[in-house]
Amino acid sequence: MPELPEVEVVRRGLAGHTLGAAIERVTVVDGRSVRRHLAGPVDFIQQLEGAIIADICRRGKYLWVLLARDTEAALKSQVEPLALVIHLGMSGQVLLKEPAMTAEKHQKIVLNLAGGTDEAGQSGDLDMRFVDQRIFGGMFLDSLVETTNLEGEPIPAASSSALNLPLIPASVAHIARDPLDPHFDLAEVRSKMLKTSTGIKKLLLDQSVISGVGNIYADEALWRARLHYAKPAKTLSPAQTRELIDGATRVMQDALAQGGTSFDALYVNVNGESGYFDRSLFAYGQAGKPCARCLEAGRTSIMVREPFGGRSSYRSPHCQRRPRGSKV
């Protein structure tokens, strides 16, 4: 499943080529990909056609498109009360292609855009194609609600940006802020940690506590913080908490700089290019290899892979020792 850096790579790609473009025509190839739009495909099409793309936004792994009535409204950030939410699911891709290019094999939804920007910076027509082999993702229109900071106060519209918005789709409002969000509050996350004996990795994967951290980046953050995935969240010291969240932040920033992590050929950015951060991982997928940190210190510790909630966790037996009394 795409994680936060992959989704942010897609967001940036879309923002770089579609802002101000008009949605001239919408084609729903497979109705299953708009199943979350309860009013149905016809309404989905009617609501989108003629709208202007005002901004491309993200919280955690959710993307959404802010829509405006016309170009002037888009320039003034006067957005419509509905946003186009894009959830990539397990295999969703959003590709930007020239209209004459051959359709993708698993193409589900096509938005024909007028006024997009190609790779050469020239204005012209583009297709925004939603491709999804496994059909866990999709698109739908959702009402916008006012988002708040962690103290419950509304974020002023003057501070609006791609991550710091006064409005958010209702279906995304329950998603917590991620470490790359300017309003992310470490103290708030720690207060939730202190209330539970849940293993720290499970907490990291809870999108209502901290968003955007998936299995890959959780393992990388835990390795950097020298923590076992089953260590009870409430037993982390303030320093360990900071080191863990700093580790998650750094690994996501590094992945973002390199275009994301690609273990699955289905993950590509808007130009169809795979990420390559998997070459820089220290924990995930490294079973049977020496722990890089131990090797540097002159020790021998072989990375292991262990079952974790239907998935896998990777750790160094020396650096990330099992908590006392733990049965895992």
mmCIF file of C-alpha atoms in Angstrom, residues 21-291:
data_model
loop_
_atom_site.group_PDB
_atom_site.id
_atom_site.type_symbol
_atom_site.label_atom_id
_atom_site.label_comp_id
_atom_site.label_asym_id
_atom_site.label_seq_id
_atom_site.Cartn_x
_atom_site.Cartn_y
_atom_site.Cartn_z
ATOM 1 C CA ALA A 21 -7.166 23.327 -15.207
ATOM 2 C CA ALA A 22 -10.821 22.850 -16.095
ATOM 3 C CA ILE A 23 -12.456 19.431 -15.839
ATOM 4 C CA GLU A 24 -14.124 19.285 -19.235
ATOM 5 C CA ARG A 25 -15.273 15.679 -19.300
ATOM 6 C CA VAL A 26 -15.454 12.779 -16.848
ATOM 7 C CA THR A 27 -15.657 9.123 -17.827
ATOM 8 C CA VAL A 28 -16.399 6.415 -15.260
ATOM 9 C CA VAL A 29 -15.138 3.195 -16.810
ATOM 10 C CA ASP A 30 -15.832 1.039 -13.747
ATOM 11 C CA GLY A 31 -18.600 2.047 -11.328
ATOM 12 C CA ARG A 32 -16.910 0.166 -8.484
ATOM 13 C CA SER A 33 -14.284 2.902 -8.312
ATOM 14 C CA VAL A 34 -16.910 5.520 -7.423
ATOM 15 C CA ARG A 35 -18.864 3.266 -5.035
ATOM 16 C CA ARG A 36 -18.164 5.643 -2.124
ATOM 17 C CA HIS A 37 -20.019 8.369 -3.996
ATOM 18 C CA LEU A 38 -23.455 7.326 -2.807
ATOM 19 C CA ALA A 39 -25.339 9.492 -5.323
ATOM 20 C CA GLY A 40 -23.933 7.315 -8.111
ATOM 21 C CA PRO A 41 -21.747 7.703 -11.209
ATOM 22 C CA VAL A 42 -24.101 10.065 -13.059
ATOM 23 C CA ASP A 43 -24.133 12.566 -10.187
ATOM 24 C CA PHE A 44 -20.349 12.162 -9.795
ATOM 25 C CA ILE A 45 -19.881 13.152 -13.425
ATOM 26 C CA GLN A 46 -22.351 16.040 -13.333
ATOM 27 C CA GLN A 47 -20.807 17.547 -10.198
ATOM 28 C CA LEU A 48 -17.275 17.466 -11.620
ATOM 29 C CA GLU A 49 -17.708 18.547 -15.221
ATOM 30 C CA GLY A 50 -17.049 22.266 -15.602
ATOM 31 C CA ALA A 51 -15.224 22.625 -12.277
ATOM 32 C CA ILE A 52 -11.764 24.202 -11.952
ATOM 33 C CA ILE A 53 -8.974 22.529 -9.974
ATOM 34 C CA ALA A 54 -8.046 25.037 -7.246
ATOM 35 C CA ASP A 55 -5.627 22.946 -5.171
ATOM 36 C CA ILE A 56 -4.410 19.398 -4.497
ATOM 37 C CA CYS A 57 -4.321 18.579 -0.788
ATOM 38 C CA ARG A 58 -3.367 15.745 1.536
ATOM 39 C CA ARG A 59 -3.708 14.508 5.088
ATOM 40 C CA GLY A 60 -1.952 11.255 5.873
ATOM 41 C CA LYS A 61 -2.561 8.935 2.918
ATOM 42 C CA TYR A 62 -5.690 10.744 1.694
ATOM 43 C CA LEU A 63 -5.637 13.092 -1.272
ATOM 44 C CA TRP A 64 -8.336 15.512 -2.269
ATOM 45 C CA VAL A 65 -8.906 18.084 -4.983
ATOM 46 C CA LEU A 66 -10.354 21.465 -4.064
ATOM 47 C CA LEU A 67 -12.745 22.622 -6.761
ATOM 48 C CA ALA A 68 -13.786 26.132 -7.803
ATOM 49 C CA ARG A 69 -16.696 27.383 -9.865
ATOM 50 C CA ASP A 70 -14.493 29.308 -12.322
ATOM 51 C CA THR A 71 -10.925 30.458 -12.816
ATOM 52 C CA GLU A 72 -11.406 33.742 -10.963
ATOM 53 C CA ALA A 73 -12.807 31.923 -7.932
ATOM 54 C CA ALA A 74 -9.894 29.476 -8.025
ATOM 55 C CA LEU A 75 -7.368 32.309 -7.983
ATOM 56 C CA LYS A 76 -9.111 33.810 -4.936
ATOM 57 C CA SER A 77 -9.281 30.390 -3.181
ATOM 58 C CA GLN A 78 -13.076 30.572 -3.263
ATOM 59 C CA VAL A 79 -13.685 26.838 -3.341
ATOM 60 C CA GLU A 80 -16.863 24.835 -3.774
ATOM 61 C CA PRO A 81 -18.362 23.071 -0.721
ATOM 62 C CA LEU A 82 -17.504 19.683 -2.241
ATOM 63 C CA ALA A 83 -14.033 18.197 -2.754
ATOM 64 C CA LEU A 84 -12.936 15.271 -4.909
ATOM 65 C CA VAL A 85 -11.405 12.728 -2.524
ATOM 66 C CA ILE A 86 -8.904 10.239 -3.946
ATOM 67 C CA HIS A 87 -8.002 7.120 -1.988
ATOM 68 C CA LEU A 88 -5.296 4.985 -3.578
ATOM 69 C CA GLY A 89 -6.105 1.854 -1.578
ATOM 70 C CA MET A 90 -3.722 -1.024 -2.272
ATOM 71 C CA SER A 91 -2.932 -0.413 -5.920
ATOM 72 C CA GLY A 92 -4.434 2.901 -7.000
ATOM 73 C CA GLN A 93 -2.471 5.192 -9.296
ATOM 74 C CA VAL A 94 -3.248 8.688 -10.547
ATOM 75 C CA LEU A 95 -1.495 9.206 -13.862
ATOM 76 C CA LEU A 96 -1.290 12.300 -16.026
ATOM 77 C CA LYS A 97 -1.215 11.445 -19.718
ATOM 78 C CA GLU A 98 -1.706 13.168 -23.031
ATOM 79 C CA PRO A 99 -5.250 12.332 -24.247
ATOM 80 C CA ALA A 100 -3.990 10.523 -27.361
ATOM 81 C CA MET A 101 -1.945 8.033 -25.339
ATOM 82 C CA THR A 102 -3.195 4.446 -25.067
ATOM 83 C CA ALA A 103 -5.516 3.727 -22.141
ATOM 84 C CA GLU A 104 -4.031 1.853 -19.183
ATOM 85 C CA LYS A 105 -5.063 -1.773 -18.685
ATOM 86 C CA HIS A 106 -6.833 -1.157 -15.368
ATOM 87 C CA GLN A 107 -8.093 2.355 -16.068
ATOM 88 C CA LYS A 108 -11.222 3.093 -13.999
ATOM 89 C CA ILE A 109 -11.906 6.848 -14.141
ATOM 90 C CA VAL A 110 -10.718 9.526 -16.568
ATOM 91 C CA LEU A 111 -10.892 13.287 -16.062
ATOM 92 C CA ASN A 112 -10.197 15.199 -19.286
ATOM 93 C CA LEU A 113 -8.504 18.453 -18.286
ATOM 94 C CA ALA A 114 -8.155 21.639 -20.328
ATOM 95 C CA GLY A 115 -5.378 24.010 -19.324
ATOM 96 C CA GLY A 116 -3.062 21.524 -17.654
ATOM 97 C CA THR A 117 0.708 21.884 -17.862
ATOM 98 C CA ASP A 118 2.879 19.285 -19.587
ATOM 99 C CA GLU A 119 6.472 18.288 -18.733
ATOM 100 C CA ALA A 120 7.795 21.102 -20.905
ATOM 101 C CA GLY A 121 5.726 23.654 -19.010
ATOM 102 C CA GLN A 122 3.368 24.185 -21.923
ATOM 103 C CA SER A 123 -0.350 24.605 -21.305
ATOM 104 C CA GLY A 124 -2.613 22.086 -22.978
ATOM 105 C CA ASP A 125 -4.991 19.183 -22.510
ATOM 106 C CA LEU A 126 -4.225 16.329 -20.107
ATOM 107 C CA ASP A 127 -5.980 13.216 -18.880
ATOM 108 C CA MET A 128 -6.028 12.544 -15.149
ATOM 109 C CA ARG A 129 -6.407 8.765 -15.145
ATOM 110 C CA PHE A 130 -7.275 6.747 -12.057
ATOM 111 C CA VAL A 131 -5.882 3.245 -12.492
ATOM 112 C CA ASP A 132 -6.553 0.508 -9.947
ATOM 113 C CA GLN A 133 -5.887 -3.182 -10.482
ATOM 114 C CA ARG A 134 -7.227 -4.422 -7.140
ATOM 115 C CA ILE A 135 -10.115 -1.915 -6.875
ATOM 116 C CA PHE A 136 -9.670 -1.143 -3.167
ATOM 117 C CA GLY A 137 -9.249 2.567 -3.885
ATOM 118 C CA GLY A 138 -11.522 5.039 -5.592
ATOM 119 C CA MET A 139 -12.807 8.581 -5.963
ATOM 120 C CA PHE A 140 -15.809 10.286 -4.426
ATOM 121 C CA LEU A 141 -17.155 13.761 -3.728
ATOM 122 C CA ASP A 142 -17.417 14.801 -0.115
ATOM 123 C CA SER A 143 -18.518 17.881 1.802
ATOM 124 C CA LEU A 144 -15.873 20.119 3.357
ATOM 125 C CA VAL A 145 -15.817 20.871 7.063
ATOM 126 C CA GLU A 146 -13.650 23.238 9.068
ATOM 127 C CA THR A 147 -10.508 21.666 10.403
ATOM 128 C CA THR A 148 -9.073 22.607 13.783
ATOM 129 C CA ASN A 149 -5.729 22.595 15.481
ATOM 130 C CA LEU A 150 -5.083 20.260 18.401
ATOM 131 C CA GLU A 151 -6.527 22.722 20.910
ATOM 132 C CA GLY A 152 -9.844 22.669 19.077
ATOM 133 C CA GLU A 153 -9.516 26.167 17.608
ATOM 134 C CA PRO A 154 -10.222 26.662 13.912
ATOM 135 C CA ILE A 155 -7.190 27.152 11.691
ATOM 136 C CA PRO A 156 -7.483 30.618 10.122
ATOM 137 C CA ALA A 157 -7.973 30.698 6.386
ATOM 138 C CA ALA A 158 -5.021 33.070 6.059
ATOM 139 C CA SER A 159 -2.685 30.197 6.952
ATOM 140 C CA SER A 160 -4.023 27.960 4.203
ATOM 141 C CA SER A 161 -1.557 25.719 2.392
ATOM 142 C CA ALA A 162 -1.501 22.197 1.013
ATOM 143 C CA LEU A 163 -1.068 20.723 4.502
ATOM 144 C CA ASN A 164 -2.414 23.536 6.645
ATOM 145 C CA LEU A 165 -5.975 24.074 5.469
ATOM 146 C CA PRO A 166 -9.070 25.655 6.992
ATOM 147 C CA LEU A 167 -11.241 23.033 5.255
ATOM 148 C CA ILE A 168 -11.045 19.255 5.045
ATOM 149 C CA PRO A 169 -13.384 16.562 3.647
ATOM 150 C CA ALA A 170 -15.713 15.197 6.321
ATOM 151 C CA SER A 171 -14.545 11.640 5.619
ATOM 152 C CA VAL A 172 -10.931 12.617 6.348
ATOM 153 C CA ALA A 173 -11.530 14.746 9.448
ATOM 154 C CA HIS A 174 -10.936 11.819 11.840
ATOM 155 C CA ILE A 175 -7.450 11.221 10.439
ATOM 156 C CA ALA A 176 -4.733 12.528 12.750
ATOM 157 C CA ARG A 177 -2.017 14.872 11.589
ATOM 158 C CA ASP A 178 1.207 13.370 10.299
ATOM 159 C CA PRO A 179 4.778 14.291 11.273
ATOM 160 C CA LEU A 180 5.194 16.450 8.159
ATOM 161 C CA ASP A 181 2.120 18.538 9.028
ATOM 162 C CA PRO A 182 2.976 22.032 10.358
ATOM 163 C CA HIS A 183 0.364 21.573 13.112
ATOM 164 C CA PHE A 184 1.619 18.147 14.219
ATOM 165 C CA ASP A 185 1.918 18.145 18.027
ATOM 166 C CA LEU A 186 4.282 15.651 19.632
ATOM 167 C CA ALA A 187 2.869 16.357 23.092
ATOM 168 C CA GLU A 188 -0.619 15.377 21.937
ATOM 169 C CA VAL A 189 0.668 12.096 20.515
ATOM 170 C CA ARG A 190 2.580 11.342 23.706
ATOM 171 C CA SER A 191 -0.511 11.986 25.822
ATOM 172 C CA LYS A 192 -2.295 9.268 23.833
ATOM 173 C CA MET A 193 0.668 6.930 24.175
ATOM 174 C CA LEU A 194 0.667 7.247 27.957
ATOM 175 C CA LYS A 195 -2.924 6.003 28.096
ATOM 176 C CA THR A 196 -2.317 2.608 26.497
ATOM 177 C CA SER A 197 -0.229 -0.538 26.890
ATOM 178 C CA THR A 198 -0.608 -1.265 23.172
ATOM 179 C CA GLY A 199 2.637 -2.184 21.447
ATOM 180 C CA ILE A 200 4.300 0.884 19.987
ATOM 181 C CA LYS A 201 4.208 -0.310 16.383
ATOM 182 C CA LYS A 202 0.471 -0.922 16.549
ATOM 183 C CA LEU A 203 0.051 2.610 17.870
ATOM 184 C CA LEU A 204 2.214 4.028 15.078
ATOM 185 C CA LEU A 205 -0.096 2.369 12.557
ATOM 186 C CA ASP A 206 -3.239 3.841 14.172
ATOM 187 C CA GLN A 207 -4.231 6.641 11.799
ATOM 188 C CA SER A 208 -6.342 8.322 14.502
ATOM 189 C CA VAL A 209 -3.192 8.812 16.628
ATOM 190 C CA ILE A 210 -0.592 9.616 13.987
ATOM 191 C CA SER A 211 -1.240 9.399 10.282
ATOM 192 C CA GLY A 212 0.839 8.449 7.300
ATOM 193 C CA VAL A 213 3.059 5.841 8.983
ATOM 194 C CA GLY A 214 2.629 2.449 7.349
ATOM 195 C CA ASN A 215 4.365 -0.859 7.895
ATOM 196 C CA ILE A 216 7.562 0.044 6.046
ATOM 197 C CA TYR A 217 8.199 3.370 7.732
ATOM 198 C CA ALA A 218 7.146 2.066 11.142
ATOM 199 C CA ASP A 219 9.878 -0.579 10.967
ATOM 200 C CA GLU A 220 12.407 2.006 9.826
ATOM 201 C CA ALA A 221 11.470 4.446 12.610
ATOM 202 C CA LEU A 222 11.632 1.699 15.259
ATOM 203 C CA TRP A 223 15.055 0.610 14.007
ATOM 204 C CA ARG A 224 16.343 4.173 14.167
ATOM 205 C CA ALA A 225 14.978 4.562 17.712
ATOM 206 C CA ARG A 226 16.295 1.111 18.762
ATOM 207 C CA LEU A 227 12.835 0.031 19.917
ATOM 208 C CA HIS A 228 11.103 -3.362 19.708
ATOM 209 C CA TYR A 229 7.706 -3.203 18.028
ATOM 210 C CA ALA A 230 5.948 -4.805 21.044
ATOM 211 C CA LYS A 231 7.254 -2.361 23.653
ATOM 212 C CA PRO A 232 4.160 -0.950 25.422
ATOM 213 C CA ALA A 233 3.526 2.597 24.258
ATOM 214 C CA LYS A 234 3.103 3.996 27.751
ATOM 215 C CA THR A 235 6.561 2.757 28.808
ATOM 216 C CA LEU A 236 8.443 4.958 26.358
ATOM 217 C CA SER A 237 10.366 7.781 27.969
ATOM 218 C CA PRO A 238 9.982 11.343 26.631
ATOM 219 C CA ALA A 239 13.388 10.991 24.966
ATOM 220 C CA GLN A 240 12.414 7.700 23.315
ATOM 221 C CA THR A 241 9.183 9.243 22.084
ATOM 222 C CA ARG A 242 11.037 12.155 20.520
ATOM 223 C CA GLU A 243 13.617 9.849 18.948
ATOM 224 C CA LEU A 244 10.899 7.601 17.512
ATOM 225 C CA ILE A 245 8.872 10.429 15.972
ATOM 226 C CA ASP A 246 12.050 12.139 14.770
ATOM 227 C CA GLY A 247 13.034 8.834 13.149
ATOM 228 C CA ALA A 248 9.667 8.538 11.426
ATOM 229 C CA THR A 249 9.929 12.130 10.234
ATOM 230 C CA ARG A 250 13.446 11.736 8.880
ATOM 231 C CA VAL A 251 12.784 8.471 7.078
ATOM 232 C CA MET A 252 9.668 9.906 5.413
ATOM 233 C CA GLN A 253 11.547 13.069 4.427
ATOM 234 C CA ASP A 254 14.358 10.942 2.970
ATOM 235 C CA ALA A 255 11.849 8.793 1.075
ATOM 236 C CA LEU A 256 10.053 11.877 -0.196
ATOM 237 C CA ALA A 257 13.334 13.313 -1.477
ATOM 238 C CA GLN A 258 13.972 10.112 -3.424
ATOM 239 C CA GLY A 259 10.482 9.696 -4.824
ATOM 240 C CA GLY A 260 8.960 7.185 -2.406
ATOM 241 C CA THR A 261 9.375 3.502 -1.678
ATOM 242 C CA SER A 262 8.548 0.945 -4.360
ATOM 243 C CA PHE A 263 8.352 -2.755 -3.576
ATOM 244 C CA ASP A 264 5.293 -3.189 -5.758
ATOM 245 C CA ALA A 265 5.434 -2.414 -9.472
ATOM 246 C CA LEU A 266 1.942 -0.945 -9.084
ATOM 247 C CA TYR A 267 3.254 2.102 -7.235
ATOM 248 C CA VAL A 268 4.202 4.870 -9.649
ATOM 249 C CA ASN A 269 4.043 8.648 -9.547
ATOM 250 C CA VAL A 270 1.956 10.738 -11.925
ATOM 251 C CA ASN A 271 4.495 10.233 -14.709
ATOM 252 C CA GLY A 272 4.535 6.466 -14.353
ATOM 253 C CA GLU A 273 7.968 6.336 -12.691
ATOM 254 C CA SER A 274 8.591 4.068 -9.708
ATOM 255 C CA GLY A 275 10.094 5.309 -6.476
ATOM 256 C CA TYR A 276 13.424 3.865 -5.407
ATOM 257 C CA PHE A 277 13.843 4.542 -1.697
ATOM 258 C CA ASP A 278 13.806 0.778 -1.056
ATOM 259 C CA ARG A 279 17.541 0.882 -1.792
ATOM 260 C CA SER A 280 18.065 2.955 1.363
ATOM 261 C CA LEU A 281 16.119 0.914 3.930
ATOM 262 C CA PHE A 282 17.831 -0.387 7.069
ATOM 263 C CA ALA A 283 15.083 -2.608 8.516
ATOM 264 C CA TYR A 284 12.159 -3.430 6.245
ATOM 265 C CA GLY A 285 12.935 -6.331 3.921
ATOM 266 C CA GLN A 286 16.421 -6.788 5.373
ATOM 267 C CA ALA A 287 15.925 -10.219 7.021
ATOM 268 C CA GLY A 288 19.075 -12.325 6.885
ATOM 269 C CA LYS A 289 21.339 -9.315 6.390
ATOM 270 C CA PRO A 290 23.608 -7.800 9.045
ATOM 271 C CA CYS A 291 22.212 -4.872 11.024
#
